XYZ file of C-alpha atoms in Angstrom:
127
model
C 4.954 16.007 12.082
C 4.368 13.466 9.219
C 4.308 9.287 9.473
C 3.824 6.806 8.242
C 3.101 3.373 9.753
C 2.952 -0.078 8.298
C 1.907 -2.951 10.469
C 0.753 -6.699 9.948
C 3.549 -8.534 7.792
C 4.723 -11.982 9.007
C 5.043 -14.999 7.964
C 2.255 -17.040 5.961
C 1.899 -20.045 4.288
C 0.676 -20.126 0.525
C -2.536 -19.746 -0.152
C -2.847 -18.196 3.220
C -3.810 -14.411 3.932
C -2.948 -11.035 5.839
C -3.940 -7.619 5.959
C -1.295 -5.028 6.121
C -2.265 -1.336 8.180
C -0.711 2.175 7.329
C -1.882 4.540 10.009
C -1.165 8.322 9.318
C -0.104 10.840 12.119
C 0.513 14.380 11.605
C -2.339 14.900 8.765
C -5.431 14.020 7.888
C -5.209 12.056 4.297
C -8.713 12.974 3.326
C -7.256 14.990 0.451
C -4.567 12.073 -0.181
C -4.042 9.337 -1.933
C -2.124 6.009 -0.365
C -0.862 3.629 -2.385
C 0.731 0.599 -1.454
C 4.376 -0.592 -2.929
C 6.196 -3.691 -2.022
C 10.130 -4.706 -2.943
C 11.970 -7.787 -3.341
C 15.556 -8.547 -2.730
C 17.598 -7.525 -6.205
C 14.406 -6.066 -7.952
C 12.863 -2.410 -8.073
C 10.138 -1.426 -5.776
C 6.876 -2.170 -7.450
C 3.210 -0.821 -7.012
C 1.033 -3.083 -5.955
C -2.223 -1.683 -4.763
C -3.910 1.969 -4.965
C -6.956 4.178 -3.225
C -8.075 7.590 -3.479
C -8.857 9.057 0.365
C -11.713 11.183 -0.490
C -13.336 9.387 -2.993
C -12.671 5.663 -2.896
C -11.582 4.810 -6.341
C -8.947 1.595 -5.924
C -6.473 0.282 -8.469
C -4.363 -3.081 -8.764
C -1.096 -4.676 -10.481
C -2.122 -7.107 -12.332
C -0.098 -9.483 -10.400
C -2.522 -9.172 -7.310
C -5.523 -8.233 -9.180
C -8.249 -10.579 -7.671
C -6.466 -11.140 -4.390
C -5.606 -8.099 -2.614
C -8.052 -6.006 -1.711
C -7.475 -1.847 -0.125
C -9.988 -0.090 2.052
C -10.381 2.548 3.635
C -10.818 4.050 7.297
C -10.962 8.253 7.665
C -11.860 8.487 10.542
C -8.807 6.146 11.687
C -7.429 8.265 8.906
C -5.403 4.576 7.953
C -5.217 2.536 5.196
C -5.850 -1.242 4.734
C -4.343 -3.520 2.444
C -6.348 -7.635 2.796
C -3.749 -10.091 1.205
C -6.168 -13.736 0.377
C -4.521 -16.573 -1.742
C -0.848 -15.859 -1.276
C 1.580 -16.862 -3.095
C 5.185 -17.010 -2.670
C 5.996 -14.013 -5.069
C 4.069 -12.088 -3.542
C 6.783 -12.219 -0.462
C 8.846 -8.882 -0.183
C 8.900 -5.929 1.823
C 5.765 -4.192 1.868
C 5.654 0.056 2.125
C 2.932 2.780 2.438
C 3.522 6.231 0.345
C 0.667 8.310 0.233
C 0.687 12.197 -1.001
C -1.107 14.785 -1.672
C -4.004 14.063 -4.760
C -2.727 17.860 -6.782
C 0.549 16.538 -6.852
C 0.255 13.065 -8.022
C -0.432 12.143 -11.754
C -2.526 9.992 -13.642
C 0.399 6.937 -13.246
C -0.276 5.556 -9.718
C 2.609 3.251 -10.202
C 5.209 5.803 -9.766
C 7.354 5.813 -6.847
C 9.080 9.096 -7.441
C 5.899 11.102 -7.117
C 4.894 10.153 -3.577
C 6.585 12.459 -1.035
C 5.894 10.410 2.049
C 6.954 6.911 3.147
C 7.077 4.069 5.740
C 9.171 2.148 6.910
C 7.988 -0.992 5.597
C 6.920 -4.174 6.761
C 7.566 -7.936 5.748
C 5.886 -9.573 4.570
C 7.025 -13.813 3.913
C 5.203 -16.534 1.606
C 6.744 -19.822 2.432
C 5.444 -24.029 3.086
């Protein structure tokens, strides 16, 4: 049974840090890519970061570049998103998504390309 579960969200002050986790079960991520998306109320879902689980290559949205870091632990079948220097604009529900590398095109930010999604974890940045 394929399942993705996000964890690590919460309330943090501006400038603070959080680490999100995305754990997969029911399949092995070795030949998949994993992406983090976020969605704020009234806004469309947007891509945040991406990692190729096979070769480790990564991509980031311009809005988070230099502040967020995506990483993988293939042995644990898990992906992490380290979020530093958080801003109120980062407030959203964060989702991880995955699909086989062979099913994905060159634009990792297209949510419709991903077949498997977690339930999401809330991140709130506020003083």
